[in-house]
Amino acid sequence: RVEQHPHAWRVWQPVILPGDKENHLLVAYGAMVNGKKDMGDILVTLSRNDGHSWEEPVAIFNHQRRQGAIQFAYANPVLYRAPGQAVIWCFAMRCPITYRNSEESQLAGAFTADGGRTWTAVEMAMDYAGPLILNSTIVPSEYQGQKRFLLPAHRNTLQKDPMGSRDHFILSSTSLLEWKLESFIPQPETGRVFLHEGQIAVGDRPDELKIVMRTANYDETALTTNPPRAYSSISRDGGRTWSPATPEPHLHNAKAKGFFCQTKNGGHLYVYNDGPAQREKAPGFPHGGRTSLRYKTKPAGGSWSEERTFYHAGIKNSYPTLTEVSPGAFRCVWDSGTPDRPRTHIHFGKLKL
C-alpha cells in the first residue's frame, strides 16, 4: 500500500515471477515519489506461501541513492529469470530526477542471487542510445541456431520534440548485459497508430512470435483508435523483422496495458481494461476507465472466447501481469485504487482456466 512508502503518493505497475523455491513468488513494483508523475523507487516483496502473506519490501532501485552528483528516479520494472539460471534479473527505466517525467529514460539493471532478498545493480552495455519505455517481460528467441533475449520497448520523443516520433521497437541481447536495437515494429499500412507497451509471446505457429500492443491515436494521444483495439505484429525470423501492425478485431484496448501470453497448453490469454480511456467518463464508468479488468482466451488454432470478468469491484484497476505456475493456474498482480483515485495499493489474485 502507498501508506508503506512515506516518500510516495502512488504505487504502480507490479510484475510477478515465481521464486527459487516451491510456492515462492516475487513481486516488483514502483513507488511514485512525491512531486513526480511516473518515477520513483523500484521495490520487491517475497511470498513464501503462494501469496497468502508477503515480506516487507526491499529496494532494488532507490531514488535517494545518488550516483556521484546525479540523482536518478526509476520506473516500470521487468523481472526475468533466464532458462536454467538461478539468478533473477530486474530491468527498469532510469532517468535524472530533474526530468518532468520518465519518458526519456535509459535502461537500468540489477540481479539477485539469493531469491530476491538482496540486489546488485549492473551498468548495461548499450548499443541503442535513444530513450526507451518498458512494459513487458523478456522473451528468449532462437533463429538459425543463434539464441537471444528480446526486450520490447517504445519511445515517445514526439511528446517534447516536434521532429520526434512514436515508435515501438525490440532490443536484443545474448547475455542480458549488452543490448542492441534489433528491429522496429512497422506502422500499419492504413495509417499511423501510437503503438506501445507491447507483449511478446509465441504465436499460432511454433516458429512464430507475436506482439500485441496497447494503442492510441498517433497525433492526439488523448484519443483511442477508432474503434479502440489492440494491434499486433508477427515475426517468423526470431524477432529480426516484423510484419506491419494490424488491428486485433476481438481485443479491446482503450489506452491501457493489456497482458498477452501463450499458455502452457499452447493457447493464448489476453487480460485488459474494458470501457473507455482512463479520463473519459461513460455510462457505467462515472469516474472514467481503467476500472474493471476482463479477459479472453484462445485455444491453439481456435478463436478468441467471449469476454469474461477478471476483477471488478467498482474501483480503479490497471496494468495486470500474470505468471502461469502450472497448466491453467495463474498468479496475478495489478495496481488498484479507490473509485476515483488510482494506484493506492497492489492487488494479488489467482486465476484458474
mmCIF file with all atom_site columns, N, CA, C and O in Angstrom, residues 42-91:
data_model
loop_
_atom_site.group_PDB
_atom_site.id
_atom_site.type_symbol
_atom_site.label_atom_id
_atom_site.label_alt_id
_atom_site.label_comp_id
_atom_site.label_asym_id
_atom_site.label_entity_id
_atom_site.label_seq_id
_atom_site.pdbx_PDB_ins_code
_atom_site.Cartn_x
_atom_site.Cartn_y
_atom_site.Cartn_z
_atom_site.occupancy
_atom_site.B_iso_or_equiv
_atom_site.pdbx_formal_charge
_atom_site.auth_seq_id
_atom_site.auth_comp_id
_atom_site.auth_asym_id
_atom_site.auth_atom_id
_atom_site.pdbx_PDB_model_num
ATOM 1   N N  . ILE A 1 42 ? 11.961 1.410   -7.164  1.00 0.00 ? 42 ILE A N  1
ATOM 2   C CA . ILE A 1 42 ? 11.511 0.074   -7.525  1.00 0.00 ? 42 ILE A CA 1
ATOM 3   C C  . ILE A 1 42 ? 11.790 -0.836  -6.336  1.00 0.00 ? 42 ILE A C  1
ATOM 4   O O  . ILE A 1 42 ? 12.926 -0.923  -5.865  1.00 0.00 ? 42 ILE A O  1
ATOM 5   N N  . LEU A 1 43 ? 10.736 -1.501  -5.853  1.00 0.00 ? 43 LEU A N  1
ATOM 6   C CA . LEU A 1 43 ? 10.844 -2.375  -4.701  1.00 0.00 ? 43 LEU A CA 1
ATOM 7   C C  . LEU A 1 43 ? 10.380 -3.781  -5.060  1.00 0.00 ? 43 LEU A C  1
ATOM 8   O O  . LEU A 1 43 ? 9.708  -3.982  -6.066  1.00 0.00 ? 43 LEU A O  1
ATOM 9   N N  . VAL A 1 44 ? 10.741 -4.740  -4.210  1.00 0.00 ? 44 VAL A N  1
ATOM 10  C CA . VAL A 1 44 ? 10.340 -6.126  -4.437  1.00 0.00 ? 44 VAL A CA 1
ATOM 11  C C  . VAL A 1 44 ? 9.918  -6.735  -3.115  1.00 0.00 ? 44 VAL A C  1
ATOM 12  O O  . VAL A 1 44 ? 10.470 -6.422  -2.058  1.00 0.00 ? 44 VAL A O  1
ATOM 13  N N  . THR A 1 45 ? 8.889  -7.573  -3.158  1.00 0.00 ? 45 THR A N  1
ATOM 14  C CA . THR A 1 45 ? 8.430  -8.292  -1.984  1.00 0.00 ? 45 THR A CA 1
ATOM 15  C C  . THR A 1 45 ? 8.328  -9.772  -2.309  1.00 0.00 ? 45 THR A C  1
ATOM 16  O O  . THR A 1 45 ? 8.063  -10.159 -3.452  1.00 0.00 ? 45 THR A O  1
ATOM 17  N N  . LEU A 1 46 ? 8.552  -10.602 -1.302  1.00 0.00 ? 46 LEU A N  1
ATOM 18  C CA . LEU A 1 46 ? 8.604  -12.056 -1.468  1.00 0.00 ? 46 LEU A CA 1
ATOM 19  C C  . LEU A 1 46 ? 7.484  -12.716 -0.666  1.00 0.00 ? 46 LEU A C  1
ATOM 20  O O  . LEU A 1 46 ? 7.256  -12.369 0.493   1.00 0.00 ? 46 LEU A O  1
ATOM 21  N N  . SER A 1 47 ? 6.792  -13.647 -1.303  1.00 0.00 ? 47 SER A N  1
ATOM 22  C CA . SER A 1 47 ? 5.866  -14.535 -0.596  1.00 0.00 ? 47 SER A CA 1
ATOM 23  C C  . SER A 1 47 ? 6.441  -15.936 -0.603  1.00 0.00 ? 47 SER A C  1
ATOM 24  O O  . SER A 1 47 ? 6.876  -16.427 -1.643  1.00 0.00 ? 47 SER A O  1
ATOM 25  N N  . ARG A 1 48 ? 6.415  -16.594 0.552   1.00 0.00 ? 48 ARG A N  1
ATOM 26  C CA . ARG A 1 48 ? 6.898  -17.974 0.669   1.00 0.00 ? 48 ARG A CA 1
ATOM 27  C C  . ARG A 1 48 ? 5.758  -18.989 0.680   1.00 0.00 ? 48 ARG A C  1
ATOM 28  O O  . ARG A 1 48 ? 6.011  -20.186 0.807   1.00 0.00 ? 48 ARG A O  1
ATOM 29  N N  . ASN A 1 49 ? 4.502  -18.489 0.607   1.00 0.00 ? 49 ASN A N  1
ATOM 30  C CA . ASN A 1 49 ? 3.356  -19.389 0.770   1.00 0.00 ? 49 ASN A CA 1
ATOM 31  C C  . ASN A 1 49 ? 2.301  -19.140 -0.303  1.00 0.00 ? 49 ASN A C  1
ATOM 32  O O  . ASN A 1 49 ? 1.105  -19.105 -0.010  1.00 0.00 ? 49 ASN A O  1
ATOM 33  N N  . ASP A 1 50 ? 2.752  -18.948 -1.531  1.00 0.00 ? 50 ASP A N  1
ATOM 34  C CA . ASP A 1 50 ? 1.848  -18.828 -2.680  1.00 0.00 ? 50 ASP A CA 1
ATOM 35  C C  . ASP A 1 50 ? 0.909  -17.635 -2.555  1.00 0.00 ? 50 ASP A C  1
ATOM 36  O O  . ASP A 1 50 ? -0.239 -17.682 -2.962  1.00 0.00 ? 50 ASP A O  1
ATOM 37  N N  . GLY A 1 51 ? 1.411  -16.543 -1.961  1.00 0.00 ? 51 GLY A N  1
ATOM 38  C CA . GLY A 1 51 ? 0.652  -15.308 -1.931  1.00 0.00 ? 51 GLY A CA 1
ATOM 39  C C  . GLY A 1 51 ? -0.213 -15.094 -0.712  1.00 0.00 ? 51 GLY A C  1
ATOM 40  O O  . GLY A 1 51 ? -0.904 -14.071 -0.624  1.00 0.00 ? 51 GLY A O  1
ATOM 41  N N  . HIS A 1 52 ? -0.215 -16.006 0.251   1.00 0.00 ? 52 HIS A N  1
ATOM 42  C CA . HIS A 1 52 ? -1.043 -15.817 1.452   1.00 0.00 ? 52 HIS A CA 1
ATOM 43  C C  . HIS A 1 52 ? -0.504 -14.700 2.336   1.00 0.00 ? 52 HIS A C  1
ATOM 44  O O  . HIS A 1 52 ? -1.273 -14.014 3.024   1.00 0.00 ? 52 HIS A O  1
ATOM 45  N N  . SER A 1 53 ? 0.804  -14.492 2.348   1.00 0.00 ? 53 SER A N  1
ATOM 46  C CA . SER A 1 53 ? 1.407  -13.387 3.090   1.00 0.00 ? 53 SER A CA 1
ATOM 47  C C  . SER A 1 53 ? 2.663  -12.939 2.340   1.00 0.00 ? 53 SER A C  1
ATOM 48  O O  . SER A 1 53 ? 3.224  -13.690 1.529   1.00 0.00 ? 53 SER A O  1
ATOM 49  N N  . TRP A 1 54 ? 3.097  -11.706 2.640   1.00 0.00 ? 54 TRP A N  1
ATOM 50  C CA . TRP A 1 54 ? 4.212  -11.105 1.918   1.00 0.00 ? 54 TRP A CA 1
ATOM 51  C C  . TRP A 1 54 ? 5.186  -10.462 2.894   1.00 0.00 ? 54 TRP A C  1
ATOM 52  O O  . TRP A 1 54 ? 4.764  -9.867  3.897   1.00 0.00 ? 54 TRP A O  1
ATOM 53  N N  . GLU A 1 55 ? 6.482  -10.605 2.598   1.00 0.00 ? 55 GLU A N  1
ATOM 54  C CA . GLU A 1 55 ? 7.502  -9.990  3.435   1.00 0.00 ? 55 GLU A CA 1
ATOM 55  C C  . GLU A 1 55 ? 7.574  -8.490  3.187   1.00 0.00 ? 55 GLU A C  1
ATOM 56  O O  . GLU A 1 55 ? 7.056  -7.972  2.192   1.00 0.00 ? 55 GLU A O  1
ATOM 57  N N  . GLU A 1 56 ? 8.227  -7.790  4.105   1.00 0.00 ? 56 GLU A N  1
ATOM 58  C CA . GLU A 1 56 ? 8.438  -6.356  3.920   1.00 0.00 ? 56 GLU A CA 1
ATOM 59  C C  . GLU A 1 56 ? 9.222  -6.122  2.627   1.00 0.00 ? 56 GLU A C  1
ATOM 60  O O  . GLU A 1 56 ? 10.191 -6.828  2.350   1.00 0.00 ? 56 GLU A O  1
ATOM 61  N N  . PRO A 1 57 ? 8.818  -5.160  1.801   1.00 0.00 ? 57 PRO A N  1
ATOM 62  C CA . PRO A 1 57 ? 9.532  -4.918  0.545   1.00 0.00 ? 57 PRO A CA 1
ATOM 63  C C  . PRO A 1 57 ? 10.930 -4.369  0.778   1.00 0.00 ? 57 PRO A C  1
ATOM 64  O O  . PRO A 1 57 ? 11.196 -3.671  1.768   1.00 0.00 ? 57 PRO A O  1
ATOM 65  N N  . VAL A 1 58 ? 11.826 -4.728  -0.131  1.00 0.00 ? 58 VAL A N  1
ATOM 66  C CA . VAL A 1 58 ? 13.190 -4.184  -0.132  1.00 0.00 ? 58 VAL A CA 1
ATOM 67  C C  . VAL A 1 58 ? 13.401 -3.435  -1.443  1.00 0.00 ? 58 VAL A C  1
ATOM 68  O O  . VAL A 1 58 ? 12.770 -3.736  -2.459  1.00 0.00 ? 58 VAL A O  1
ATOM 69  N N  . ALA A 1 59 ? 14.283 -2.454  -1.426  1.00 0.00 ? 59 ALA A N  1
ATOM 70  C CA . ALA A 1 59 ? 14.527 -1.628  -2.609  1.00 0.00 ? 59 ALA A CA 1
ATOM 71  C C  . ALA A 1 59 ? 15.485 -2.322  -3.565  1.00 0.00 ? 59 ALA A C  1
ATOM 72  O O  . ALA A 1 59 ? 16.522 -2.852  -3.148  1.00 0.00 ? 59 ALA A O  1
ATOM 73  N N  . ILE A 1 60 ? 15.120 -2.321  -4.831  1.00 0.00 ? 60 ILE A N  1
ATOM 74  C CA . ILE A 1 60 ? 16.055 -2.704  -5.894  1.00 0.00 ? 60 ILE A CA 1
ATOM 75  C C  . ILE A 1 60 ? 16.752 -1.455  -6.417  1.00 0.00 ? 60 ILE A C  1
ATOM 76  O O  . ILE A 1 60 ? 17.973 -1.392  -6.519  1.00 0.00 ? 60 ILE A O  1
ATOM 77  N N  . PHE A 1 61 ? 15.947 -0.439  -6.749  1.00 0.00 ? 61 PHE A N  1
ATOM 78  C CA . PHE A 1 61 ? 16.469 0.857   -7.195  1.00 0.00 ? 61 PHE A CA 1
ATOM 79  C C  . PHE A 1 61 ? 15.854 1.936   -6.304  1.00 0.00 ? 61 PHE A C  1
ATOM 80  O O  . PHE A 1 61 ? 14.634 2.046   -6.206  1.00 0.00 ? 61 PHE A O  1
ATOM 81  N N  . ASN A 1 62 ? 16.713 2.742   -5.668  1.00 0.00 ? 62 ASN A N  1
ATOM 82  C CA . ASN A 1 62 ? 16.298 3.741   -4.684  1.00 0.00 ? 62 ASN A CA 1
ATOM 83  C C  . ASN A 1 62 ? 16.664 5.130   -5.200  1.00 0.00 ? 62 ASN A C  1
ATOM 84  O O  . ASN A 1 62 ? 17.843 5.414   -5.445  1.00 0.00 ? 62 ASN A O  1
ATOM 85  N N  . HIS A 1 63 ? 15.668 6.018   -5.345  1.00 0.00 ? 63 HIS A N  1
ATOM 86  C CA . HIS A 1 63 ? 15.941 7.343   -5.901  1.00 0.00 ? 63 HIS A CA 1
ATOM 87  C C  . HIS A 1 63 ? 16.803 8.200   -4.973  1.00 0.00 ? 63 HIS A C  1
ATOM 88  O O  . HIS A 1 63 ? 17.367 9.212   -5.403  1.00 0.00 ? 63 HIS A O  1
ATOM 89  N N  . GLN A 1 64 ? 16.933 7.814   -3.692  1.00 0.00 ? 64 GLN A N  1
ATOM 90  C CA . GLN A 1 64 ? 17.739 8.605   -2.757  1.00 0.00 ? 64 GLN A CA 1
ATOM 91  C C  . GLN A 1 64 ? 19.227 8.251   -2.811  1.00 0.00 ? 64 GLN A C  1
ATOM 92  O O  . GLN A 1 64 ? 20.042 8.960   -2.213  1.00 0.00 ? 64 GLN A O  1
ATOM 93  N N  . ARG A 1 65 ? 19.558 7.154   -3.493  1.00 0.00 ? 65 ARG A N  1
ATOM 94  C CA . ARG A 1 65 ? 20.974 6.777   -3.630  1.00 0.00 ? 65 ARG A CA 1
ATOM 95  C C  . ARG A 1 65 ? 21.569 7.485   -4.843  1.00 0.00 ? 65 ARG A C  1
ATOM 96  O O  . ARG A 1 65 ? 21.289 7.137   -5.988  1.00 0.00 ? 65 ARG A O  1
ATOM 97  N N  . ARG A 1 66 ? 22.353 8.487   -4.593  1.00 0.00 ? 66 ARG A N  1
ATOM 98  C CA . ARG A 1 66 ? 22.979 9.249   -5.690  1.00 0.00 ? 66 ARG A CA 1
ATOM 99  C C  . ARG A 1 66 ? 24.109 8.456   -6.330  1.00 0.00 ? 66 ARG A C  1
ATOM 100 O O  . ARG A 1 66 ? 24.765 7.632   -5.679  1.00 0.00 ? 66 ARG A O  1
ATOM 101 N N  . GLN A 1 67 ? 24.333 8.716   -7.596  1.00 0.00 ? 67 GLN A N  1
ATOM 102 C CA . GLN A 1 67 ? 25.499 8.203   -8.308  1.00 0.00 ? 67 GLN A CA 1
ATOM 103 C C  . GLN A 1 67 ? 26.365 9.403   -8.658  1.00 0.00 ? 67 GLN A C  1
ATOM 104 O O  . GLN A 1 67 ? 26.136 10.081  -9.653  1.00 0.00 ? 67 GLN A O  1
ATOM 105 N N  . GLY A 1 68 ? 27.334 9.664   -7.789  1.00 0.00 ? 68 GLY A N  1
ATOM 106 C CA . GLY A 1 68 ? 28.098 10.901  -7.925  1.00 0.00 ? 68 GLY A CA 1
ATOM 107 C C  . GLY A 1 68 ? 27.198 12.093  -7.636  1.00 0.00 ? 68 GLY A C  1
ATOM 108 O O  . GLY A 1 68 ? 26.503 12.139  -6.620  1.00 0.00 ? 68 GLY A O  1
ATOM 109 N N  . ALA A 1 69 ? 27.166 13.044  -8.571  1.00 0.00 ? 69 ALA A N  1
ATOM 110 C CA . ALA A 1 69 ? 26.328 14.226  -8.404  1.00 0.00 ? 69 ALA A CA 1
ATOM 111 C C  . ALA A 1 69 ? 24.916 14.031  -8.951  1.00 0.00 ? 69 ALA A C  1
ATOM 112 O O  . ALA A 1 69 ? 24.066 14.903  -8.785  1.00 0.00 ? 69 ALA A O  1
ATOM 113 N N  . ILE A 1 70 ? 24.666 12.893  -9.606  1.00 0.00 ? 70 ILE A N  1
ATOM 114 C CA . ILE A 1 70 ? 23.381 12.676  -10.274 1.00 0.00 ? 70 ILE A CA 1
ATOM 115 C C  . ILE A 1 70 ? 22.450 11.869  -9.379  1.00 0.00 ? 70 ILE A C  1
ATOM 116 O O  . ILE A 1 70 ? 22.851 10.869  -8.773  1.00 0.00 ? 70 ILE A O  1
ATOM 117 N N  . GLN A 1 71 ? 21.203 12.304  -9.322  1.00 0.00 ? 71 GLN A N  1
ATOM 118 C CA . GLN A 1 71 ? 20.170 11.571  -8.605  1.00 0.00 ? 71 GLN A CA 1
ATOM 119 C C  . GLN A 1 71 ? 19.159 11.056  -9.618  1.00 0.00 ? 71 GLN A C  1
ATOM 120 O O  . GLN A 1 71 ? 18.544 11.841  -10.335 1.00 0.00 ? 71 GLN A O  1
ATOM 121 N N  . PHE A 1 72 ? 19.002 9.748   -9.678  1.00 0.00 ? 72 PHE A N  1
ATOM 122 C CA . PHE A 1 72 ? 18.092 9.130   -10.632 1.00 0.00 ? 72 PHE A CA 1
ATOM 123 C C  . PHE A 1 72 ? 16.780 8.748   -9.963  1.00 0.00 ? 72 PHE A C  1
ATOM 124 O O  . PHE A 1 72 ? 16.725 8.493   -8.757  1.00 0.00 ? 72 PHE A O  1
ATOM 125 N N  . ALA A 1 73 ? 15.732 8.664   -10.761 1.00 0.00 ? 73 ALA A N  1
ATOM 126 C CA . ALA A 1 73 ? 14.475 8.043   -10.360 1.00 0.00 ? 73 ALA A CA 1
ATOM 127 C C  . ALA A 1 73 ? 14.166 6.935   -11.354 1.00 0.00 ? 73 ALA A C  1
ATOM 128 O O  . ALA A 1 73 ? 14.687 6.928   -12.483 1.00 0.00 ? 73 ALA A O  1
ATOM 129 N N  . TYR A 1 74 ? 13.293 6.007   -10.960 1.00 0.00 ? 74 TYR A N  1
ATOM 130 C CA . TYR A 1 74 ? 13.138 4.763   -11.697 1.00 0.00 ? 74 TYR A CA 1
ATOM 131 C C  . TYR A 1 74 ? 11.662 4.454   -11.946 1.00 0.00 ? 74 TYR A C  1
ATOM 132 O O  . TYR A 1 74 ? 10.778 4.967   -11.267 1.00 0.00 ? 74 TYR A O  1
ATOM 133 N N  . ALA A 1 75 ? 11.411 3.597   -12.924 1.00 0.00 ? 75 ALA A N  1
ATOM 134 C CA . ALA A 1 75 ? 10.032 3.245   -13.276 1.00 0.00 ? 75 ALA A CA 1
ATOM 135 C C  . ALA A 1 75 ? 9.997  1.903   -13.994 1.00 0.00 ? 75 ALA A C  1
ATOM 136 O O  . ALA A 1 75 ? 11.009 1.411   -14.503 1.00 0.00 ? 75 ALA A O  1
ATOM 137 N N  . ASN A 1 76 ? 8.804  1.284   -14.021 1.00 0.00 ? 76 ASN A N  1
ATOM 138 C CA . ASN A 1 76 ? 8.444  0.174   -14.906 1.00 0.00 ? 76 ASN A CA 1
ATOM 139 C C  . ASN A 1 76 ? 9.378  -1.026  -14.807 1.00 0.00 ? 76 ASN A C  1
ATOM 140 O O  . ASN A 1 76 ? 10.128 -1.346  -15.737 1.00 0.00 ? 76 ASN A O  1
ATOM 141 N N  . PRO A 1 77 ? 9.338  -1.761  -13.684 1.00 0.00 ? 77 PRO A N  1
ATOM 142 C CA . PRO A 1 77 ? 10.222 -2.914  -13.532 1.00 0.00 ? 77 PRO A CA 1
ATOM 143 C C  . PRO A 1 77 ? 9.852  -4.072  -14.459 1.00 0.00 ? 77 PRO A C  1
ATOM 144 O O  . PRO A 1 77 ? 8.694  -4.252  -14.836 1.00 0.00 ? 77 PRO A O  1
ATOM 145 N N  . VAL A 1 78 ? 10.858 -4.859  -14.794 1.00 0.00 ? 78 VAL A N  1
ATOM 146 C CA . VAL A 1 78 ? 10.710 -6.108  -15.560 1.00 0.00 ? 78 VAL A CA 1
ATOM 147 C C  . VAL A 1 78 ? 11.498 -7.179  -14.818 1.00 0.00 ? 78 VAL A C  1
ATOM 148 O O  . VAL A 1 78 ? 12.706 -7.022  -14.606 1.00 0.00 ? 78 VAL A O  1
ATOM 149 N N  . LEU A 1 79 ? 10.849 -8.239  -14.371 1.00 0.00 ? 79 LEU A N  1
ATOM 150 C CA . LEU A 1 79 ? 11.526 -9.367  -13.729 1.00 0.00 ? 79 LEU A CA 1
ATOM 151 C C  . LEU A 1 79 ? 11.731 -10.475 -14.741 1.00 0.00 ? 79 LEU A C  1
ATOM 152 O O  . LEU A 1 79 ? 10.832 -10.795 -15.518 1.00 0.00 ? 79 LEU A O  1
ATOM 153 N N  . TYR A 1 80 ? 12.917 -11.098 -14.682 1.00 0.00 ? 80 TYR A N  1
ATOM 154 C CA . TYR A 1 80 ? 13.188 -12.181 -15.634 1.00 0.00 ? 80 TYR A CA 1
ATOM 155 C C  . TYR A 1 80 ? 14.229 -13.126 -15.069 1.00 0.00 ? 80 TYR A C  1
ATOM 156 O O  . TYR A 1 80 ? 15.251 -12.703 -14.505 1.00 0.00 ? 80 TYR A O  1
ATOM 157 N N  . ARG A 1 81 ? 13.978 -14.428 -15.250 1.00 0.00 ? 81 ARG A N  1
ATOM 158 C CA . ARG A 1 81 ? 14.960 -15.470 -14.958 1.00 0.00 ? 81 ARG A CA 1
ATOM 159 C C  . ARG A 1 81 ? 15.228 -16.233 -16.246 1.00 0.00 ? 81 ARG A C  1
ATOM 160 O O  . ARG A 1 81 ? 14.298 -16.811 -16.844 1.00 0.00 ? 81 ARG A O  1
ATOM 161 N N  . ALA A 1 82 ? 16.453 -16.240 -16.700 1.00 0.00 ? 82 ALA A N  1
ATOM 162 C CA . ALA A 1 82 ? 16.803 -16.959 -17.916 1.00 0.00 ? 82 ALA A CA 1
ATOM 163 C C  . ALA A 1 82 ? 16.666 -18.462 -17.684 1.00 0.00 ? 82 ALA A C  1
ATOM 164 O O  . ALA A 1 82 ? 16.949 -18.956 -16.581 1.00 0.00 ? 82 ALA A O  1
ATOM 165 N N  . PRO A 1 83 ? 16.210 -19.207 -18.691 1.00 0.00 ? 83 PRO A N  1
ATOM 166 C CA . PRO A 1 83 ? 16.057 -20.662 -18.539 1.00 0.00 ? 83 PRO A CA 1
ATOM 167 C C  . PRO A 1 83 ? 17.345 -21.322 -18.060 1.00 0.00 ? 83 PRO A C  1
ATOM 168 O O  . PRO A 1 83 ? 18.429 -21.064 -18.587 1.00 0.00 ? 83 PRO A O  1
ATOM 169 N N  . GLY A 1 84 ? 17.226 -22.131 -17.008 1.00 0.00 ? 84 GLY A N  1
ATOM 170 C CA . GLY A 1 84 ? 18.375 -22.859 -16.494 1.00 0.00 ? 84 GLY A CA 1
ATOM 171 C C  . GLY A 1 84 ? 19.266 -22.071 -15.562 1.00 0.00 ? 84 GLY A C  1
ATOM 172 O O  . GLY A 1 84 ? 20.277 -22.599 -15.080 1.00 0.00 ? 84 GLY A O  1
ATOM 173 N N  . GLN A 1 85 ? 18.930 -20.822 -15.257 1.00 0.00 ? 85 GLN A N  1
ATOM 174 C CA . GLN A 1 85 ? 19.756 -19.994 -14.386 1.00 0.00 ? 85 GLN A CA 1
ATOM 175 C C  . GLN A 1 85 ? 19.066 -19.764 -13.047 1.00 0.00 ? 85 GLN A C  1
ATOM 176 O O  . GLN A 1 85 ? 17.837 -19.682 -12.964 1.00 0.00 ? 85 GLN A O  1
ATOM 177 N N  . ALA A 1 86 ? 19.871 -19.613 -11.998 1.00 0.00 ? 86 ALA A N  1
ATOM 178 C CA . ALA A 1 86 ? 19.343 -19.316 -10.675 1.00 0.00 ? 86 ALA A CA 1
ATOM 179 C C  . ALA A 1 86 ? 19.205 -17.821 -10.442 1.00 0.00 ? 86 ALA A C  1
ATOM 180 O O  . ALA A 1 86 ? 18.401 -17.388 -9.620  1.00 0.00 ? 86 ALA A O  1
ATOM 181 N N  . VAL A 1 87 ? 20.004 -17.029 -11.153 1.00 0.00 ? 87 VAL A N  1
ATOM 182 C CA . VAL A 1 87 ? 19.978 -15.577 -10.981 1.00 0.00 ? 87 VAL A CA 1
ATOM 183 C C  . VAL A 1 87 ? 18.686 -15.003 -11.552 1.00 0.00 ? 87 VAL A C  1
ATOM 184 O O  . VAL A 1 87 ? 18.216 -15.421 -12.616 1.00 0.00 ? 87 VAL A O  1
ATOM 185 N N  . ILE A 1 88 ? 18.092 -14.056 -10.837 1.00 0.00 ? 88 ILE A N  1
ATOM 186 C CA . ILE A 1 88 ? 16.912 -13.333 -11.305 1.00 0.00 ? 88 ILE A CA 1
ATOM 187 C C  . ILE A 1 88 ? 17.311 -11.892 -11.584 1.00 0.00 ? 88 ILE A C  1
ATOM 188 O O  . ILE A 1 88 ? 18.010 -11.260 -10.786 1.00 0.00 ? 88 ILE A O  1
ATOM 189 N N  . TRP A 1 89 ? 16.861 -11.375 -12.720 1.00 0.00 ? 89 TRP A N  1
ATOM 190 C CA . TRP A 1 89 ? 17.167 -10.009 -13.131 1.00 0.00 ? 89 TRP A CA 1
ATOM 191 C C  . TRP A 1 89 ? 15.953 -9.107  -12.944 1.00 0.00 ? 89 TRP A C  1
ATOM 192 O O  . TRP A 1 89 ? 14.814 -9.541  -13.095 1.00 0.00 ? 89 TRP A O  1
ATOM 193 N N  . CYS A 1 90 ? 16.232 -7.861  -12.623 1.00 0.00 ? 90 CYS A N  1
ATOM 194 C CA . CYS A 1 90 ? 15.228 -6.809  -12.686 1.00 0.00 ? 90 CYS A CA 1
ATOM 195 C C  . CYS A 1 90 ? 15.764 -5.702  -13.582 1.00 0.00 ? 90 CYS A C  1
ATOM 196 O O  . CYS A 1 90 ? 16.838 -5.150  -13.314 1.00 0.00 ? 90 CYS A O  1
ATOM 197 N N  . PHE A 1 91 ? 15.038 -5.425  -14.652 1.00 0.00 ? 91 PHE A N  1
ATOM 198 C CA . PHE A 1 91 ? 15.357 -4.295  -15.515 1.00 0.00 ? 91 PHE A CA 1
ATOM 199 C C  . PHE A 1 91 ? 14.323 -3.201  -15.266 1.00 0.00 ? 91 PHE A C  1
ATOM 200 O O  . PHE A 1 91 ? 13.174 -3.472  -14.901 1.00 0.00 ? 91 PHE A O  1
#
